[in-house]
XYZ file of C-alpha atoms in Angstrom:
673
model
C -0.375 -0.102 0.158
C 1.760 3.263 -0.461
C 2.683 5.136 1.605
C 0.561 8.567 2.412
C 2.067 11.810 3.374
C 0.956 14.021 6.206
C -1.579 12.074 7.621
C -0.234 9.863 10.158
C -0.575 12.834 13.179
C -4.021 13.535 11.402
C -5.110 9.892 11.327
C -4.220 9.720 15.459
C -6.469 12.099 16.302
C -9.328 10.943 14.562
C -8.128 7.879 16.004
C -8.692 9.249 19.817
C -11.805 10.834 18.798
C -13.371 8.209 17.563
C -12.091 5.946 20.333
C -12.717 8.448 23.350
C -15.700 7.219 25.695
C -18.138 8.945 27.626
C -18.003 7.971 31.713
C -19.550 4.607 31.598
C -17.091 2.515 28.974
C -19.042 -0.505 28.183
C -22.972 0.346 28.814
C -25.751 -0.796 26.642
C -26.936 2.974 27.067
C -24.061 4.681 26.091
C -24.843 6.780 23.307
C -23.156 6.011 19.681
C -20.016 8.044 18.861
C -20.687 10.751 16.125
C -17.564 11.940 14.363
C -18.157 14.404 11.773
C -14.820 15.262 9.263
C -15.261 19.168 8.194
C -12.938 20.468 5.120
C -13.116 21.858 0.961
C -13.380 19.590 -1.101
C -9.438 17.632 -2.311
C -7.588 18.679 1.484
C -8.177 14.919 1.782
C -11.310 13.945 4.125
C -12.204 10.933 2.164
C -8.849 9.223 2.616
C -8.486 10.365 6.232
C -11.284 8.816 6.728
C -11.127 5.819 5.049
C -7.782 4.833 6.843
C -8.924 5.198 9.702
C -11.752 3.135 8.775
C -9.329 0.296 8.135
C -7.823 0.596 10.926
C -10.103 0.202 12.999
C -12.967 -2.102 11.796
C -10.857 -5.235 13.222
C -12.850 -4.310 16.188
C -16.163 -4.517 15.234
C -18.028 -7.223 14.152
C -20.433 -4.618 11.233
C -18.787 -2.151 10.038
C -19.745 -0.256 6.214
C -18.302 2.203 4.314
C -21.006 4.412 2.387
C -20.257 7.124 -0.079
C -23.653 9.178 0.107
C -22.997 12.355 -2.454
C -24.280 15.460 -3.382
C -27.258 13.613 -5.732
C -28.122 10.425 -2.799
C -30.361 7.496 -3.753
C -31.103 7.099 -0.224
C -32.808 3.307 -1.219
C -29.264 2.120 -1.740
C -27.787 3.630 0.480
C -29.942 1.917 2.901
C -29.233 -1.025 1.678
C -26.270 -0.650 1.081
C -25.371 -0.462 4.806
C -28.298 -3.239 5.959
C -26.499 -5.714 3.633
C -22.829 -4.876 5.115
C -23.921 -4.684 9.065
C -26.836 -6.732 10.144
C -26.858 -10.246 9.199
C -30.997 -12.125 9.432
C -29.591 -13.395 13.539
C -28.004 -9.067 14.200
C -31.739 -7.251 12.050
C -34.476 -9.698 14.090
C -31.901 -8.273 17.080
C -32.497 -4.958 16.027
C -36.386 -5.285 15.705
C -36.836 -6.718 19.189
C -35.217 -3.018 20.480
C -31.919 -5.414 21.013
C -28.794 -3.977 20.525
C -25.847 -3.586 18.138
C -22.498 -2.740 18.001
C -21.357 -1.438 14.507
C -18.868 1.404 12.896
C -19.916 2.920 9.900
C -18.162 5.474 8.066
C -20.608 7.635 5.864
C -18.825 9.383 3.151
C -19.523 13.178 1.508
C -22.762 14.347 2.978
C -23.737 17.293 1.730
C -26.851 18.714 2.786
C -28.494 18.084 6.502
C -32.179 16.371 5.255
C -29.124 14.141 3.780
C -28.126 13.093 6.852
C -31.586 12.881 9.058
C -32.447 10.458 7.230
C -30.023 7.999 7.199
C -29.227 9.076 10.724
C -33.233 6.972 12.307
C -31.752 3.610 10.967
C -28.703 4.021 13.662
C -29.722 3.508 17.100
C -28.739 6.145 19.320
C -28.028 4.616 22.250
C -25.519 1.340 21.452
C -22.780 -0.453 23.319
C -19.767 1.214 22.330
C -21.014 1.882 18.492
C -18.986 4.228 15.950
C -20.183 6.638 13.377
C -17.763 8.756 11.036
C -19.347 11.949 8.745
C -17.340 13.690 6.291
C -18.321 16.791 4.118
C -17.492 20.682 2.964
C -20.494 21.984 5.208
C -20.771 23.086 8.223
C -23.618 23.190 8.748
C -24.003 19.488 7.812
C -21.022 18.858 10.746
C -23.254 20.997 12.862
C -26.304 18.442 12.709
C -24.293 14.761 12.974
C -22.841 15.832 15.634
C -26.229 17.325 17.866
C -28.001 13.809 16.904
C -25.914 12.562 19.663
C -24.445 13.800 23.726
C -21.690 11.782 22.413
C -20.126 14.058 18.820
C -17.354 15.379 18.022
C -16.157 17.596 14.856
C -12.839 16.960 13.567
C -11.502 19.903 11.041
C -9.599 19.357 8.307
C -6.097 21.567 7.934
C -3.884 22.174 4.604
C -0.967 19.919 4.512
C 2.416 22.086 5.578
C 4.582 23.080 3.720
C 7.093 19.738 4.981
C 4.448 17.997 4.163
C 3.055 19.249 0.876
C 7.378 19.725 -0.502
C 7.017 15.280 0.410
C 4.366 15.443 -1.109
C 5.540 16.894 -4.210
C 8.815 15.701 -4.449
C 7.459 11.844 -4.274
C 5.300 11.718 -6.976
C 8.174 13.806 -8.822
C 11.189 12.363 -7.673
C 12.845 8.641 -7.077
C 13.257 7.323 -3.826
C 16.825 7.812 -3.806
C 16.963 11.157 -6.038
C 16.530 15.022 -4.680
C 15.228 17.619 -6.204
C 17.955 19.869 -8.450
C 19.148 22.834 -6.421
C 17.907 24.869 -9.359
C 14.482 24.042 -9.040
C 13.978 24.082 -5.823
C 12.569 28.132 -5.725
C 10.548 26.829 -7.877
C 9.119 23.680 -6.501
C 8.601 26.326 -3.288
C 6.363 28.637 -5.057
C 3.976 26.270 -6.400
C 3.831 24.497 -3.795
C 2.517 28.043 -1.638
C -0.467 28.157 -4.986
C -1.615 24.977 -3.768
C -2.906 25.957 0.050
C -2.065 22.875 0.789
C -4.568 20.827 -0.568
C -2.614 17.663 -1.397
C -4.818 16.815 -4.855
C -3.646 20.024 -6.035
C -1.056 19.065 -5.212
C -0.486 15.494 -6.853
C -2.823 17.003 -9.688
C 0.594 19.771 -11.362
C 2.415 17.106 -10.172
C 0.704 14.811 -12.250
C 1.556 17.396 -14.357
C 5.051 17.317 -14.621
C 6.260 14.629 -14.395
C 5.196 15.252 -17.843
C 7.515 17.952 -18.747
C 11.054 18.401 -18.504
C 12.595 19.315 -15.349
C 14.108 22.425 -16.736
C 14.479 25.791 -14.830
C 12.443 26.772 -18.155
C 9.427 24.396 -18.390
C 8.587 24.391 -14.456
C 8.388 28.543 -14.563
C 6.205 28.095 -17.790
C 3.714 25.898 -15.323
C 3.940 27.995 -12.114
C 3.515 31.736 -14.179
C 0.218 29.951 -15.711
C -1.895 28.724 -12.785
C -1.780 32.057 -11.361
C 0.149 34.613 -9.271
C -2.197 35.775 -7.075
C -3.311 31.709 -7.185
C -2.628 31.388 -3.005
C -5.170 34.338 -2.442
C -7.923 32.369 -3.120
C -10.086 29.705 -1.989
C -9.611 26.252 -2.632
C -12.554 25.317 -5.050
C -10.669 28.724 -7.413
C -7.021 26.938 -6.364
C -8.149 23.283 -7.470
C -10.123 25.036 -10.284
C -7.810 26.594 -11.784
C -5.320 24.161 -11.346
C -7.816 21.415 -13.621
C -7.960 23.691 -16.333
C -4.108 24.010 -16.847
C -3.615 19.538 -16.666
C -6.694 20.216 -18.906
C -5.740 21.957 -21.330
C -1.967 20.567 -20.972
C -3.368 16.841 -22.490
C -2.958 15.874 -25.908
C -6.839 15.749 -27.860
C -6.607 12.415 -27.506
C -6.392 11.968 -23.547
C -8.414 15.028 -23.456
C -11.189 13.078 -25.168
C -10.355 10.092 -23.305
C -10.877 12.044 -19.793
C -13.962 14.097 -21.148
C -15.655 9.910 -21.855
C -15.086 9.629 -17.080
C -18.624 12.447 -17.123
C -21.011 9.846 -17.943
C -20.598 7.672 -14.945
C -22.407 8.466 -11.851
C -19.646 10.323 -8.760
C -17.773 7.742 -6.366
C -18.383 4.839 -9.029
C -15.725 2.050 -9.507
C -15.213 1.989 -13.220
C -14.081 -1.505 -14.407
C -9.779 -0.734 -16.074
C -11.082 -3.272 -18.882
C -14.734 -1.434 -18.774
C -13.589 1.535 -20.022
C -10.734 0.366 -22.180
C -13.671 -1.421 -24.566
C -15.538 1.768 -24.222
C -13.041 3.824 -25.583
C -12.495 2.020 -28.892
C -16.497 1.721 -29.252
C -16.241 5.623 -29.261
C -13.910 5.867 -31.866
C -11.468 7.568 -29.410
C -8.989 4.639 -29.426
C -7.424 2.727 -32.496
C -4.703 0.293 -33.807
C -1.583 2.121 -34.433
C 1.927 1.825 -34.583
C 2.171 -1.417 -34.256
C -0.122 -1.107 -31.417
C -3.158 -3.008 -30.722
C -6.188 -0.507 -29.636
C -6.371 -1.806 -26.428
C -2.937 -1.725 -25.867
C -2.988 2.120 -26.795
C -6.168 2.384 -24.369
C -4.498 0.999 -21.422
C -1.727 3.469 -22.169
C -4.274 6.130 -21.933
C -5.931 4.664 -19.116
C -2.174 4.802 -17.405
C -1.111 7.955 -18.468
C -4.477 10.017 -16.606
C -3.724 7.852 -13.551
C 0.339 8.930 -13.317
C -1.159 12.710 -13.751
C -3.656 11.683 -10.736
C -6.735 12.522 -12.450
C -8.346 10.085 -12.005
C -7.605 7.670 -9.188
C -6.280 3.575 -8.886
C -9.491 1.925 -6.660
C -8.988 -2.508 -7.460
C -6.446 -4.326 -8.291
C -5.977 -7.517 -9.200
C -3.916 -10.528 -6.816
C -0.621 -9.323 -9.082
C -0.719 -5.475 -7.712
C -1.840 -4.637 -10.931
C -4.729 -2.107 -10.899
C -8.017 -3.257 -12.468
C -10.990 -0.427 -11.468
C -10.342 4.210 -11.544
C -12.950 6.518 -9.380
C -12.877 10.166 -10.154
C -12.669 12.164 -7.305
C -15.659 14.342 -6.831
C -13.967 17.633 -7.439
C -12.222 16.479 -10.734
C -15.727 14.902 -11.327
C -17.419 18.181 -11.472
C -14.643 20.154 -12.924
C -14.533 17.320 -15.833
C -18.218 17.277 -16.075
C -18.068 21.319 -16.599
C -16.106 21.171 -19.461
C -18.200 18.246 -20.787
C -20.881 20.465 -20.577
C -19.563 23.013 -22.004
C -18.608 21.388 -25.290
C -21.498 19.661 -25.760
C -19.769 15.719 -24.801
C -22.274 14.144 -23.345
C -25.529 15.411 -22.675
C -27.064 13.767 -18.276
C -30.424 13.130 -17.333
C -31.081 12.173 -13.709
C -27.591 14.335 -12.406
C -27.986 16.739 -9.912
C -28.098 20.748 -10.476
C -27.402 19.349 -14.457
C -30.577 20.352 -16.881
C -29.894 19.385 -20.600
C -29.352 23.135 -22.769
C -32.512 22.358 -25.819
C -31.383 23.185 -28.864
C -27.903 21.052 -28.542
C -27.174 18.060 -30.567
C -26.507 14.299 -28.073
C -24.204 12.685 -28.900
C -23.107 11.401 -26.004
C -26.402 10.539 -24.011
C -25.988 9.275 -19.762
C -28.875 8.228 -17.936
C -28.955 8.614 -13.821
C -30.781 7.362 -11.047
C -34.390 8.484 -11.790
C -33.630 10.141 -14.608
C -35.846 10.089 -17.984
C -35.467 11.659 -20.832
C -37.758 14.719 -21.354
C -39.527 15.484 -24.676
C -38.396 17.654 -27.201
C -34.915 16.143 -26.571
C -33.372 15.013 -30.593
C -31.922 11.611 -29.841
C -31.317 11.173 -33.888
C -27.214 12.077 -33.512
C -26.512 10.014 -30.116
C -24.201 7.890 -30.493
C -23.572 5.728 -27.076
C -26.328 5.311 -24.268
C -25.233 5.003 -20.777
C -27.706 3.918 -17.970
C -26.749 3.386 -15.020
C -29.719 2.347 -11.912
C -32.586 0.246 -11.391
C -34.864 3.734 -11.521
C -34.447 5.111 -14.730
C -36.966 4.683 -17.234
C -35.308 2.703 -20.687
C -35.817 4.555 -24.300
C -36.894 3.484 -26.773
C -33.714 2.209 -29.456
C -35.755 2.528 -32.088
C -34.835 5.929 -32.846
C -30.881 5.621 -31.455
C -30.205 3.956 -35.232
C -26.428 5.319 -34.543
C -26.019 4.388 -31.152
C -22.093 3.355 -31.189
C -21.832 2.035 -27.292
C -25.307 0.860 -25.459
C -24.479 0.358 -22.054
C -26.750 -0.582 -18.991
C -25.307 -0.910 -14.538
C -27.266 -2.123 -12.490
C -31.357 -1.991 -14.408
C -32.863 -5.168 -12.971
C -35.760 -2.959 -14.567
C -34.430 -4.310 -18.505
C -35.683 -6.684 -19.595
C -36.416 -8.174 -23.648
C -38.950 -6.043 -24.529
C -36.360 -3.314 -24.110
C -33.877 -4.604 -27.008
C -35.590 -5.617 -29.874
C -34.309 -2.905 -32.115
C -30.655 -3.566 -31.481
C -31.197 -5.210 -35.148
C -31.150 -1.604 -36.780
C -28.304 -0.367 -34.434
C -25.610 -1.018 -37.733
C -23.554 0.811 -35.857
C -22.786 -0.566 -32.242
C -19.640 -1.473 -31.627
C -19.736 -2.022 -27.896
C -23.002 -3.657 -25.844
C -22.980 -4.231 -22.221
C -25.634 -5.572 -19.501
C -24.339 -5.395 -16.347
C -27.214 -7.058 -13.730
C -29.597 -6.957 -16.407
C -31.226 -9.807 -14.450
C -34.475 -9.929 -16.534
C -33.414 -10.568 -19.974
C -33.610 -13.762 -20.765
C -32.102 -13.550 -24.543
C -29.964 -11.472 -26.741
C -32.348 -10.517 -29.862
C -31.440 -12.796 -32.599
C -31.153 -9.129 -34.957
C -28.115 -8.660 -33.274
C -26.311 -10.888 -36.345
C -26.646 -7.581 -38.479
C -24.461 -5.795 -35.532
C -21.354 -6.416 -38.482
C -19.093 -3.700 -36.059
C -20.140 -5.371 -32.825
C -16.575 -5.147 -31.274
C -17.526 -6.341 -27.187
C -20.336 -8.314 -25.516
C -20.044 -7.628 -21.526
C -22.718 -9.453 -19.241
C -22.054 -9.831 -15.874
C -24.339 -10.168 -12.684
C -26.873 -13.111 -14.490
C -28.535 -14.610 -11.723
C -31.092 -16.883 -14.192
C -30.603 -18.064 -17.737
C -29.447 -15.916 -20.773
C -29.053 -17.369 -24.129
C -26.940 -15.737 -26.717
C -28.344 -16.644 -29.832
C -26.478 -19.148 -32.216
C -26.518 -16.172 -34.938
C -23.907 -14.638 -32.589
C -21.162 -16.450 -35.370
C -22.252 -14.152 -38.230
C -20.721 -10.617 -35.589
C -17.587 -11.576 -38.086
C -15.696 -8.216 -35.650
C -16.385 -9.411 -32.936
C -12.915 -9.848 -30.611
C -14.070 -10.011 -26.881
C -16.814 -12.038 -25.292
C -16.920 -12.009 -21.284
C -19.817 -13.702 -19.335
C -20.114 -16.573 -17.138
C -21.266 -19.969 -17.810
C -21.797 -21.600 -14.264
C -24.823 -24.446 -15.322
C -27.228 -24.727 -17.429
C -29.238 -22.005 -15.446
C -27.090 -19.095 -15.894
C -26.001 -17.476 -19.239
C -25.800 -19.986 -22.333
C -23.179 -19.938 -24.987
C -23.557 -21.447 -28.007
C -20.985 -23.467 -29.636
C -20.765 -21.633 -32.589
C -19.111 -19.401 -30.496
C -16.725 -21.054 -32.207
C -16.603 -19.889 -36.009
C -15.796 -16.438 -34.927
C -12.078 -15.936 -35.953
C -11.910 -12.518 -34.500
C -12.232 -13.194 -31.199
C -9.138 -11.814 -28.457
C -11.592 -12.255 -25.640
C -13.180 -14.953 -23.853
C -13.660 -15.421 -20.246
C -16.453 -17.364 -18.721
C -16.252 -20.504 -20.088
C -17.447 -23.818 -18.529
C -15.990 -27.280 -20.164
C -18.192 -29.042 -18.056
C -21.203 -27.792 -19.900
C -19.798 -27.740 -23.622
C -20.436 -30.292 -26.645
C -17.126 -32.292 -27.571
C -17.106 -30.347 -30.598
C -16.872 -27.006 -29.209
C -13.951 -27.761 -27.075
C -12.190 -29.105 -30.139
C -12.418 -26.307 -32.059
C -11.936 -24.027 -29.174
C -8.207 -24.549 -30.577
C -8.861 -23.185 -34.010
C -8.913 -19.807 -32.754
C -6.083 -18.521 -34.024
C -6.546 -14.402 -33.110
C -7.081 -15.282 -29.075
C -5.103 -13.820 -26.739
C -6.932 -14.469 -23.380
C -9.142 -17.585 -22.321
C -11.370 -17.346 -19.541
C -11.968 -21.780 -18.808
C -14.604 -22.454 -15.631
C -14.596 -26.375 -14.438
C -17.352 -26.976 -12.210
C -17.808 -30.180 -11.952
C -21.915 -30.972 -10.902
C -23.124 -34.376 -12.906
C -21.228 -37.129 -13.901
C -20.027 -37.089 -17.999
C -19.516 -39.432 -20.253
C -16.724 -37.652 -21.960
C -15.099 -36.100 -19.690
C -11.827 -38.122 -20.459
C -11.730 -37.470 -23.880
C -12.807 -34.099 -23.305
C -9.786 -33.763 -21.170
C -7.890 -34.965 -24.330
C -9.814 -32.003 -25.605
C -9.063 -29.175 -23.337
C -5.386 -30.359 -23.745
C -5.016 -30.466 -27.265
C -7.014 -26.580 -27.519
C -4.680 -25.563 -25.368
C -2.300 -26.745 -26.771
C -2.744 -24.927 -29.831
C -3.637 -21.860 -28.658
C -0.854 -21.090 -26.532
C 1.747 -22.244 -29.489
C -0.844 -19.145 -31.847
C -1.152 -16.043 -30.148
C -2.359 -17.193 -26.249
C -0.964 -14.548 -23.879
C -3.342 -15.441 -20.800
C -4.439 -18.239 -19.496
C -7.690 -17.941 -16.266
C -8.899 -21.767 -14.819
C -11.363 -21.363 -11.940
C -12.340 -24.973 -10.868
C -14.849 -26.114 -7.870
C -13.576 -29.646 -7.023
C -12.243 -30.950 -10.179
C -8.085 -30.618 -9.234
C -6.949 -29.129 -12.732
C -4.036 -32.228 -13.151
C -5.015 -31.972 -16.440
C -2.726 -29.642 -17.184
C -0.100 -31.771 -16.236
C -1.101 -34.233 -20.193
C 0.576 -31.899 -21.574
C 4.102 -31.816 -20.852
C 3.334 -34.977 -21.730
C 1.727 -35.226 -24.944
C 3.254 -31.379 -26.116
C 6.727 -31.087 -24.437
C 7.408 -27.824 -26.751
C 7.671 -24.452 -25.220
C 4.534 -22.808 -24.965
C 4.428 -18.394 -25.207
C 1.717 -17.729 -22.228
C 2.814 -14.843 -20.441
C 0.162 -15.221 -17.590
C -1.205 -18.228 -15.820
C -3.721 -17.937 -13.097
C -5.201 -21.628 -11.795
C -7.610 -20.491 -8.875
C -10.427 -22.870 -7.077
C -8.666 -26.063 -5.964
C -5.461 -26.827 -5.230
C -2.910 -28.024 -7.706
C 0.242 -30.462 -7.404
C 2.841 -31.803 -10.355
C 2.220 -28.789 -12.765
C 6.391 -28.629 -12.380
C 6.765 -30.066 -16.053
C 4.245 -27.988 -17.571
C 5.412 -24.765 -15.589
C 8.733 -24.827 -17.319
C 7.249 -24.702 -20.802
C 5.479 -21.381 -20.275
C 9.116 -20.056 -20.816
C 8.147 -16.479 -21.800
C 5.712 -16.808 -17.971
C 5.335 -13.147 -16.352
C 2.873 -13.825 -13.931
C 1.440 -17.180 -12.750
C -1.667 -17.802 -9.206
C -2.074 -21.083 -8.402
C -3.488 -22.766 -5.227
C -1.688 -25.475 -3.168
C -2.133 -27.911 -0.573
C 0.041 -26.429 2.507
C 2.980 -26.916 0.449
C 5.660 -26.234 -2.539
C 7.712 -29.283 -3.274
C 10.825 -28.447 -4.524
C 10.350 -29.555 -7.573
C 8.517 -26.715 -7.934
C 10.084 -24.597 -5.774
C 13.874 -25.708 -8.450
C 11.169 -25.089 -11.288
C 10.248 -21.530 -10.561
C 13.091 -20.390 -10.469
C 13.626 -21.337 -13.542
C 11.898 -19.265 -15.520
C 13.418 -16.769 -16.422
C 11.094 -14.111 -17.233
C 8.720 -14.423 -14.096
C 7.781 -10.720 -12.558
C 4.805 -11.782 -10.483
C 4.225 -15.360 -7.875
C 0.744 -15.522 -6.113
C 0.562 -18.426 -4.172
C -2.229 -19.213 -1.997
C -2.259 -21.956 0.351
C -4.555 -24.347 1.711
C -3.334 -24.855 4.698
C -0.640 -23.798 6.983
C -0.917 -20.942 5.134
C 1.379 -18.676 8.362
C 4.073 -20.908 8.410
C 7.255 -19.552 7.538
C 9.114 -23.075 7.067
C 6.786 -23.272 4.259
C 7.021 -20.232 2.666
C 10.963 -19.948 3.282
C 12.151 -22.067 0.417
C 10.400 -19.746 -1.982
C 10.537 -16.977 -0.974
C 14.547 -17.218 -0.644
C 14.935 -18.308 -3.830
C 12.484 -16.171 -5.637
C 15.370 -13.336 -3.811
C 18.076 -15.749 -5.599
C 15.523 -14.828 -8.770
C 17.862 -12.486 -11.602
C 13.910 -10.511 -11.864
C 13.463 -11.031 -8.107
C 9.984 -11.426 -8.774
C 7.250 -9.554 -6.306
C 6.657 -13.123 -4.521
C 2.352 -12.375 -2.910
C 0.938 -14.855 -0.031
C -2.904 -14.692 -1.006
C -4.914 -14.938 1.553
C -8.700 -16.114 0.332
C -10.495 -14.797 -2.082
């Protein structure tokens, strides 16, 4: 985890406030402790609250960190709190009036009414429960603390110049590198303009990271910020610095940044989802031998490096897999996107469509409904967020390139009936659209469709066999667990353009499908599920074909293989080394679920392997250790030990081997899935 600058003292102060109790500690009648953190945007309230939450949550059986935001979905927030905090048994206790001890953080509350609505679900007389709130509004913090006789206000302070300098230099220089003497004075002048706001410091250092470390370059940035910025309000400071960062972006990065305006506040944005949206919109293209996805990944990383988006989730290899946009940055992006008529937002508080503007990209949120008179004939992307949105008809959206429904339980088959008319569609995403049972057969007419992404279904959903006619389809992501979930037709193996295929359960696939799977020449990423629910007469033969298909794919273009098993250890993989002892080009191998053994011979063939994750049953054999040591390009090794996970004697041999490895690969012991 990245060390946070300037937060240690604040962290300790806030923890002391939270832990201090009134006389009568331990009494059931003790008032719930409420601490309200107040400060301007970009000063670090959420970062501090999250750090304290991580340190203290282990002391409470019930805990939750909940984003509230300016235009909150109160029902959704209450559901989230109940889901995170209260089990069925505890719910019954609450109903009876018994006491449940909890720790809740309510982040980013914007008005008193919202607090008064949410607070009613919390018993204010409870055995040592704690609530932390964060807000920019003084009236809100006063109301929060007035709700309990055990309430305290914590005023966030800007970073000191010492801490500002540490944050600034750490972002711009390597640990062993010092700031050049010719830049020290300019650095101090720039930091003075940032007024101790961490977000401002990160944004300006992100801008400078793309510049040469010369006096002329840094002087230009300093002068561009404004000569009297340090006397302005924190909001004006942030706006000025964000404007400077925005106008410094190359055109393609400006476009990619503006696109983030379609997402609701505090939304966690998946990296792959975002990049494929960019590709669908036409922002990112294949060029100079680099795939469109790799170009998009470079843009994603550039925005992180410039501190315009924040890393959120990470995978087990510690790679960033999602991001969020700070609310201050998002407000700026939304302002610019609307100013340039880049996006039309419906259902977002304080934002109304401008009559007469051509609608290019449409984002409908919360309980938004398209107003009558809005001309939709030029809409290129439709993005719907939430179960309260009225789903618009697709009949007049003939130019759509991107169509995405997020958490839309109200979406039904009939809403998608006109999808066959969207001849320009490049990207289709259905996330938690539980009522949809089948994609229309007319989807076969969508010859430009490049991505189908289906997640979160708990009912049968059929994808028609006519999908094989979508010749340009490159990415198909879904989840086949059993016959009761999303069902892929065997014909998908006819789509030779496929580069990504995830969620295939080989147990419910035909022998012919498995055999032809190895004939996808462009496949780069394959995700397979092995869940053995019923006996299969063909299973031995399927094993043979799986081995053959994986070998063919790995000899062609396959870079990444993910295998998920349940009650079926993937020992068949050992047959690869016996039947096909040639080196293979896989760069990433993930085997999750059951413990594996006897695969050292196969690992030894993966001469280009960079990342490896597998499960072991209590120990790692000497043969495995030696094989892993021999993988010249290995960068990261993740191991989940089912038994004795904290036994140093089990871990020591592999830890020594990795330290002796020329690349010194990162070794991660995975605690849980």
